[in-house]
Structure formats: structure tokens, C-alpha cells
CSV table of C-alpha atoms in Angstrom, one decimal:
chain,number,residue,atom,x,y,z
T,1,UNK,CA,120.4,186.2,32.6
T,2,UNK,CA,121.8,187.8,29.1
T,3,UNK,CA,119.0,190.5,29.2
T,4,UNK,CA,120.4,192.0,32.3
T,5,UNK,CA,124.1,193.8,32.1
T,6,UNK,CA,126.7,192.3,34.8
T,7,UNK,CA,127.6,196.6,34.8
T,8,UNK,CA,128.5,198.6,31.8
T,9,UNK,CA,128.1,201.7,30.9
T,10,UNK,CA,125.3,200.9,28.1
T,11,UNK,CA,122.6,200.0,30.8
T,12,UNK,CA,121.6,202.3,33.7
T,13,UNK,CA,123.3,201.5,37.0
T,14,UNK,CA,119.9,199.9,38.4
T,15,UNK,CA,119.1,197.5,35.4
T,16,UNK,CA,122.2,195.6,36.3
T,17,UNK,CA,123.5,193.0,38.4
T,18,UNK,CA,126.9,193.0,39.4
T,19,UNK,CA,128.9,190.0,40.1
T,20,UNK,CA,129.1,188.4,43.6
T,21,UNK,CA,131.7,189.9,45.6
T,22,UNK,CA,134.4,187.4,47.4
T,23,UNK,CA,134.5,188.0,50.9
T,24,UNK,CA,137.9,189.3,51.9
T,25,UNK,CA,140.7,186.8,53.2
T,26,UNK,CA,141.4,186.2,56.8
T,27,UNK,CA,138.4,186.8,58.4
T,28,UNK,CA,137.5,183.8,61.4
T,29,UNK,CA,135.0,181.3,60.5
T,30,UNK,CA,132.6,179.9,62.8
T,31,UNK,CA,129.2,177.7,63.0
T,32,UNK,CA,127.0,178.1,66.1
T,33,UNK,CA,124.5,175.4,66.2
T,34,UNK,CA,120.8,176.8,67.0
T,35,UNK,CA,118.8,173.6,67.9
T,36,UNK,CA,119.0,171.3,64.6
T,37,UNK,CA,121.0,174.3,62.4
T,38,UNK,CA,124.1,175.0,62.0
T,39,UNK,CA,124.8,178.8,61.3
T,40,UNK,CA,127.7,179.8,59.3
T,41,UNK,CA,129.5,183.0,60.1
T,42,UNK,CA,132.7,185.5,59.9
T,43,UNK,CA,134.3,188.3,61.9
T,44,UNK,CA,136.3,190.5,61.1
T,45,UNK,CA,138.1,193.2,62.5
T,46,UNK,CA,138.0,195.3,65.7
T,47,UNK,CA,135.8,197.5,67.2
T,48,UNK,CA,132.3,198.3,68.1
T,49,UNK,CA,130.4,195.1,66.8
T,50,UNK,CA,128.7,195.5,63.5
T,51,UNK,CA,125.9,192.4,62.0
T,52,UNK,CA,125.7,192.2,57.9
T,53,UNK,CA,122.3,190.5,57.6
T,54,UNK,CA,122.0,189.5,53.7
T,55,UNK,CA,118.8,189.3,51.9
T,56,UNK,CA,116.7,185.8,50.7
T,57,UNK,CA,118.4,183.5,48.4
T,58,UNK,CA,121.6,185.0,48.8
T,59,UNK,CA,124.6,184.9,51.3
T,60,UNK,CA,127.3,186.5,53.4
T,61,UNK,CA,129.6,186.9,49.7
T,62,UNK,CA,127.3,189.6,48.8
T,63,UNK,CA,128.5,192.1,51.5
T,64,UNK,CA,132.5,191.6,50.1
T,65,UNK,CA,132.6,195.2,48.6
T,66,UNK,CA,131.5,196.8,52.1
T,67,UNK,CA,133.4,194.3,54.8
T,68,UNK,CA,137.0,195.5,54.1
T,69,UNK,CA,136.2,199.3,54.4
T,70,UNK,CA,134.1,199.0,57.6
T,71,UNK,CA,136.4,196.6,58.9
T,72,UNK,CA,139.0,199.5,59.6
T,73,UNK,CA,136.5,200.7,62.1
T,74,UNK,CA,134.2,198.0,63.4
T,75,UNK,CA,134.0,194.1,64.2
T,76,UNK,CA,132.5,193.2,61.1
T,77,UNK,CA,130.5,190.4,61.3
T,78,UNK,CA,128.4,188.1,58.7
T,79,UNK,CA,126.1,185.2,58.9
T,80,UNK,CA,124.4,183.0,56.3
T,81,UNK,CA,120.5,183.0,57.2
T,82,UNK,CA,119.4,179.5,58.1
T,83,UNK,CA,119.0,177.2,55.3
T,84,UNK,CA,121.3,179.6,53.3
T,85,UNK,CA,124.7,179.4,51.8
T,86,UNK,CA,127.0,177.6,54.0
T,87,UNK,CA,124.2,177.3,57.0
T,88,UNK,CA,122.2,174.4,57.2
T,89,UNK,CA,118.1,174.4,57.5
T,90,UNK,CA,117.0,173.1,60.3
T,91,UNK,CA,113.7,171.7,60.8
T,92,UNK,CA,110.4,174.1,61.2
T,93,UNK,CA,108.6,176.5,58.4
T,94,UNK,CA,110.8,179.5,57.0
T,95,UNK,CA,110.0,182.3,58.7
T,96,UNK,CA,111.8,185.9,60.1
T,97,UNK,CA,111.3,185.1,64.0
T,98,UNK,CA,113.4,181.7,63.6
T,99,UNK,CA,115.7,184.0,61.4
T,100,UNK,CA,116.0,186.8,64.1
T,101,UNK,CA,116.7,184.4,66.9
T,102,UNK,CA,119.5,183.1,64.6
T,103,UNK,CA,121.1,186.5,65.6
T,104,UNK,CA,120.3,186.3,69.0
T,105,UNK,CA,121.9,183.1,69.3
T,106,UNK,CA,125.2,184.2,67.3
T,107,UNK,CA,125.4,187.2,69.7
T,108,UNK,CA,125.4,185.0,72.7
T,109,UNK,CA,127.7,182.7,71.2
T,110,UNK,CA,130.1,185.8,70.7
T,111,UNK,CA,129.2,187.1,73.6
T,112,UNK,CA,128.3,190.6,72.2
T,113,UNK,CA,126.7,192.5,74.9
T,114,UNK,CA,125.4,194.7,71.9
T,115,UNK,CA,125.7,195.1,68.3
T,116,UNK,CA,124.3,197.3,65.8
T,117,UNK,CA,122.3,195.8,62.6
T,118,UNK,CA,123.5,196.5,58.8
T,119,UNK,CA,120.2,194.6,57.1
T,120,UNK,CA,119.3,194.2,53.2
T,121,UNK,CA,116.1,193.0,52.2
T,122,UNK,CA,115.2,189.9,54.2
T,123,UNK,CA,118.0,190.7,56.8
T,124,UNK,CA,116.6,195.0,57.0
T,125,UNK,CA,113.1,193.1,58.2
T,126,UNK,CA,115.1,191.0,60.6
T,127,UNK,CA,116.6,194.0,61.5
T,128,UNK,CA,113.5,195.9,62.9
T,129,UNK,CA,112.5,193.1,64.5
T,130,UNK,CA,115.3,192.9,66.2
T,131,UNK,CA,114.5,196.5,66.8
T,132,UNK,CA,111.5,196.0,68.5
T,133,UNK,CA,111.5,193.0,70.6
T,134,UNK,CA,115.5,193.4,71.7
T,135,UNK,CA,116.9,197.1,71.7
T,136,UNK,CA,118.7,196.7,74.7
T,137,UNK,CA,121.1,194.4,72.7
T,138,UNK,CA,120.9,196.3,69.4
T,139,UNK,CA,122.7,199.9,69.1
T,140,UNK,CA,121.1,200.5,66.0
T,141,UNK,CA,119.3,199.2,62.9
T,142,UNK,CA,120.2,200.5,59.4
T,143,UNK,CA,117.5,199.1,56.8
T,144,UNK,CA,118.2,198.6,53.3
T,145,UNK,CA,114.5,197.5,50.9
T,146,UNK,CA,112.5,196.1,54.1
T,147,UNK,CA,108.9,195.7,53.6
T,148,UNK,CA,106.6,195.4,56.2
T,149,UNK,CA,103.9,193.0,54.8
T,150,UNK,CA,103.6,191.1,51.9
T,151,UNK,CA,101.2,193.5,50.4
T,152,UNK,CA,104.7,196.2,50.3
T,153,UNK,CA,106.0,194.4,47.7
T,154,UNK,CA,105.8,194.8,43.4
T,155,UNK,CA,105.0,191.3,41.3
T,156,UNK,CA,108.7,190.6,40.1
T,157,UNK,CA,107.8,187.7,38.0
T,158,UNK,CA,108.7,189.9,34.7
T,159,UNK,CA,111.9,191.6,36.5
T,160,UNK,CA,115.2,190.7,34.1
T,161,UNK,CA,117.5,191.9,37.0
T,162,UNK,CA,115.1,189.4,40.0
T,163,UNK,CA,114.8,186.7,37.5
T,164,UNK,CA,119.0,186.5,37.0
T,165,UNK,CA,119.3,187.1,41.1
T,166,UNK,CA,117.1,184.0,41.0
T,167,UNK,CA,118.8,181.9,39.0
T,168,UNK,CA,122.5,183.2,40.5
T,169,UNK,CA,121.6,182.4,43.9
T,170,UNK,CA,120.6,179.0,42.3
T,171,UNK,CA,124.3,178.5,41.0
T,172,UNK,CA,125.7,180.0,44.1
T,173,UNK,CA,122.9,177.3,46.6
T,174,UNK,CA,124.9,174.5,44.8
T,175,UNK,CA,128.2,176.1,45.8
T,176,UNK,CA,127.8,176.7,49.2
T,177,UNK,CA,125.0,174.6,51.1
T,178,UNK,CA,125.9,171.8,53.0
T,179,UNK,CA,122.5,170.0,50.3
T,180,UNK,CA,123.8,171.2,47.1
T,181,UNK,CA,120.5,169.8,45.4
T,182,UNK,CA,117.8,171.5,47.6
T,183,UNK,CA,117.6,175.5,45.9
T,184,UNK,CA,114.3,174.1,44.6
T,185,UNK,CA,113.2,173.1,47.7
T,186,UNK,CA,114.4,176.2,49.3
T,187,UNK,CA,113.1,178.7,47.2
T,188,UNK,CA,109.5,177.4,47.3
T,189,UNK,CA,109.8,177.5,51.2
T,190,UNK,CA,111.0,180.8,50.7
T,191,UNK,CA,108.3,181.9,48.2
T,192,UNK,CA,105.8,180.7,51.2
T,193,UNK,CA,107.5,182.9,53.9
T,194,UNK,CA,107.6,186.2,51.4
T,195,UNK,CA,103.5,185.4,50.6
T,196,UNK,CA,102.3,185.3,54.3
T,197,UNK,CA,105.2,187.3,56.4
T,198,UNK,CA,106.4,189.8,57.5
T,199,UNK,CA,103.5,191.5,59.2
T,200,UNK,CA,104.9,194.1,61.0
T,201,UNK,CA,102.3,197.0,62.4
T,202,UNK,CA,102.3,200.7,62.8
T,203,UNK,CA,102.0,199.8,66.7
T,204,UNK,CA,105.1,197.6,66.3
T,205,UNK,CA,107.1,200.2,64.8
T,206,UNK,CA,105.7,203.0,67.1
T,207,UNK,CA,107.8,200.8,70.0
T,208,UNK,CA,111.2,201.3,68.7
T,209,UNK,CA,112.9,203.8,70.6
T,210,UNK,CA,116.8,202.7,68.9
T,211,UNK,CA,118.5,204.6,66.3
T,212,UNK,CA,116.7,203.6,62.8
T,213,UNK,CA,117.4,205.0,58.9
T,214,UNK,CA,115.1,203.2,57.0
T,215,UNK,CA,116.8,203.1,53.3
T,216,UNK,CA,116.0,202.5,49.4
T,217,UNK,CA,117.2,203.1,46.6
T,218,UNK,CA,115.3,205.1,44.6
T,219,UNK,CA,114.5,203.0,41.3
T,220,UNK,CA,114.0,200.0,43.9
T,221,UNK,CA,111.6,197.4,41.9
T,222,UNK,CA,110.7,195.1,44.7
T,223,UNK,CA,109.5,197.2,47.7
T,224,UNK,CA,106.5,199.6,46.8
T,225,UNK,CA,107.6,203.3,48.3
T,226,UNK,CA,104.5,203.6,50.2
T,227,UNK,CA,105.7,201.0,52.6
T,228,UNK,CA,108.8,202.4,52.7
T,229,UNK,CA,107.3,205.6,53.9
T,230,UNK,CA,104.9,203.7,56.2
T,231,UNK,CA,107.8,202.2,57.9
T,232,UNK,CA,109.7,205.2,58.2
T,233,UNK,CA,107.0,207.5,59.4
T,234,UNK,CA,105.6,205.2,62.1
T,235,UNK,CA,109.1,204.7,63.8
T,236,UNK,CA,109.8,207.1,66.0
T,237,UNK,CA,113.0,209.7,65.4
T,238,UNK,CA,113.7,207.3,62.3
T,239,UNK,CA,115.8,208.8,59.3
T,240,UNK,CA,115.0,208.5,55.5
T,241,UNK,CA,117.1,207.9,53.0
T,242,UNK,CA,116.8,207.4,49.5
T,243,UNK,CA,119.8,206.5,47.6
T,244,UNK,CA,120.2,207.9,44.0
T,245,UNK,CA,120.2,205.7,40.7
T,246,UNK,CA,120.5,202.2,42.4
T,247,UNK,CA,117.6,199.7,42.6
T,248,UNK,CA,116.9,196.4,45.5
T,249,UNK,CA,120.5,195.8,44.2
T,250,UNK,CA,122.6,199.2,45.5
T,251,UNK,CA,125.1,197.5,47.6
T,252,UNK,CA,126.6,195.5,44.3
T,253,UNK,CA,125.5,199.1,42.2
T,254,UNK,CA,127.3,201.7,44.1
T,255,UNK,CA,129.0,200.0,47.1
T,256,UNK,CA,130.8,203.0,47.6
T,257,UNK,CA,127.9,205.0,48.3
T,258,UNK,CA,126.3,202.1,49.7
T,259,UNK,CA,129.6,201.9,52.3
T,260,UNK,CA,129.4,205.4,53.0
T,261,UNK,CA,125.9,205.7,54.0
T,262,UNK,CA,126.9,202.4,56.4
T,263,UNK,CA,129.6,204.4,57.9
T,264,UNK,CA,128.1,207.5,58.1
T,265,UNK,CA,125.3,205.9,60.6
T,266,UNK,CA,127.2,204.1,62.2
T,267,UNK,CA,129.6,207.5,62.6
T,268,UNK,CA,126.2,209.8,63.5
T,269,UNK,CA,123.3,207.2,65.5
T,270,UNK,CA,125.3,204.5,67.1
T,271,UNK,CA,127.1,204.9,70.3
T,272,UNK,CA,130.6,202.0,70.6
């Protein structure tokens, strides 16, 4: 992790990795149990119901420099992905469908006749899938580094900035999860689900008739742009943005801008 600044002004703003973010205090804790899992989550706030969907390995902590600001708006709310941070695994392979009805289950268990999506990585694919198979119960779907096959995404075994994520998410596993000694375990699983899934089509994407910006950053080192483009030309009305100087990592990069672009689709494409 040495080779890869935590922020400072020597290294461009998308070679590092900022420290974790805290979520803030006071926000109400919850588990809703989905079969044999046990799905950690937050709210906070009041308002129009917002989902922050983090990406693999990580967990809920990595939104704490964007809940606070939206929070003065929205009902914020976070959950850890099965298997992930403070949510238990469940039995059944890894894979985005279980992951997606995770949300579906924490909306009924909220009773949240609609919400709109806020996804990052793993949680932007959940997010159009969501998209397409529920948009009665989803306002919206904002989509941070989604790819939409394995194929859409760049070898990151020699990445500096991945291989620290890697190894912080590690630390952070042994924090959090209710089996402290499974990241191993976990991250192979994992490394199966991102090698065979998602496979999301152009007739799949064609179906989406919700409010969509598909999102990157524009020195983004894990999704190839292509399928970023593929995604966002095959969805219909679908907005393109490309943030500058921030890589897989913007939301810890620039969370301001990161925030901002949040807010301002939320302000612009979803109804409350």
C-alpha cells in the first residue's frame, strides 16, 4: 500500500486512495434478514428516499463524505451487500440478482413505495438491474464505473491504487463482518462472480424507460470506456457523465464533485 498516496498534492488526484470515511453519527441501524442473511443498514434523514449501493469488497463507510450533505434533502439510506461488512453471507453462489433482491427486500422492510438508486461499481450494476426488472419501485438510477460484462473490465492485477483497495477492504472485512476470518474466502467468491457476471444486453438496457446518468470518471482504470459508452447509448434518454481527474475511486477523490453530481440528479431526473 506505500506506492499509492492516501492524498497529497505530489500524486495526481486519481493515483490515490483516500482514507475510509466514518459514517456520520445518529443515523438508525437496522438488519433485515433475507432468507439465511442478515443485511445491515442505516437511514438517515428525511425526504424522498435515496439507496447508497457500495461497490465489491467494500461497505456502507465508504459513502461518509456524501451521506451528511444529501441527508439535508433526502432519506439517506445505506446497506452492506450480502456477505459484506456488517451483513452476513448467506448460503448460495455470489452473484448481482441475490444482491439486487437484497434491495428489494430492504425496501419492503422499510416500506418504501419507491426509491431512487445512488450505485458505485458493484452497487451502479445492481442499480440497472434494478432499473430494468423494477422501475415502478425505482425513481431513478445514478451509475458510478458499472460494467456490463466481464469482458468491460481492464486486468487490475498491476494496479497500485486496486491492489491497496484490496488489501484495505481486507483490514476493514476483519472489522466489520460478523466472520472476521473469511476476506479470503470472500474475495475468491467474489473474484468468481466479477469473471462470469454481469451480463447485461443491449436488449436489456433498451427496456429501461426510468431516469439513468450513466457516470465515470475519466482516468477510471477498471471499467474499459467502450462499455461505458455501450451502456449509455443503448439506454434510452440516458445521460453521460464523465467526471474530471478522478479514477474508479472519485467518491473518496473529489466527494464534493462527487456529492454534487448526486444532488444535481436527484435535483433534475427524479420526481419525490
Amino acid at each position: 500500500m506505500s506506492q499509492v498516496s492516501n492524498g497529497s498534492a505530489s500524486s495526481p488526484r486519481w493515483l490515490t486512495l483516500p482514507a475510509t470515511p466514518q459514517l456520520p453519527a445518529g443515523g438508525q441501524e437496522g438488519v433485515v434478514e433475507v432468507a439465511d442473511a442478515k443485511i445491515w443498514y442505516a437511514v438517515y434523514g428525511s425526504g424522498a428516499p435515496v439507496i447508497l449501493l457500495h461497490g465489491g469488497l467494500g461497505n456502507s463507510d465508504y459513502w461518509g463524505l456524501q451521506v451528511a450533505e444529501l441527508a439535508k434533502t433526502y432519506e439517506v439510506i445505506v446497506m452492506d451487500s450480502r456477505g459484506h461488512g456488517r451483513s452476513s453471507r448467506g448460503s448460495g453462489s455470489m452473484n448481482y440478482d441475490l444482491m439486487a433482491g437484497d434491495v428489494m427486500a430492504l425496501m419492503a422492510h422499510l416500506t418504501l413505495p419507491k426509491a431512487s438508486i445512488v450505485g458505485w461499481s458493484d452497487g451502479a450494476i445492481i442499480g440497472l438491474l434494478l432499473a430494468i426488472r423494477h422501475p415502478d419501485l425505482i425513481a431513478g438510477v445514478f451509475s458510478f464505473g458499472a460494467n456490463s460484462n466481464p469482458s468491460g473490465t481492464h486486468d487490475l492485477s498491476q494496479s497500485a491504487v486496486f491492489n491497496a483497495y484490496i488489501a484495505r477492504t481486507g483490514e476493514e472485512y476483519a472489522l466489520l463482518s460478523p466472520t472476521p476470518g473469511g476476506f479470503t474466502t470472500f474475495f475468491r467468491e467474489m473474484n468468481a462472480m466479477w469473471t462470469s457476471q454481469p451480463n447485461i444486453t443491449a436488449s436489456d438496457l433498451q427496456k429501461i424507460r426510468i431516469s439513468v446518468w450513466v457516470v465515470d470518471g475519466d482516468h477510471e482504470e477498471a471499467i474499459n470506456r467502450d462499455d461505458t459508452l455501450f451502456i449509455a447509448d443503448n439506454i434510452p434518454g440516458a445521460g453521460l457523465l464523465i467526471q474530471p481527474e478522478v479514477s474508479h475511486f472519485s467518491l473518496l477523490q473529489n466527494p464534493a464533485q462527487f456529492t454534487e453530481d448526486i444532488l444535481r440528479f436527484l435535483r433534475e431526473k427524479c420526481i419525490a
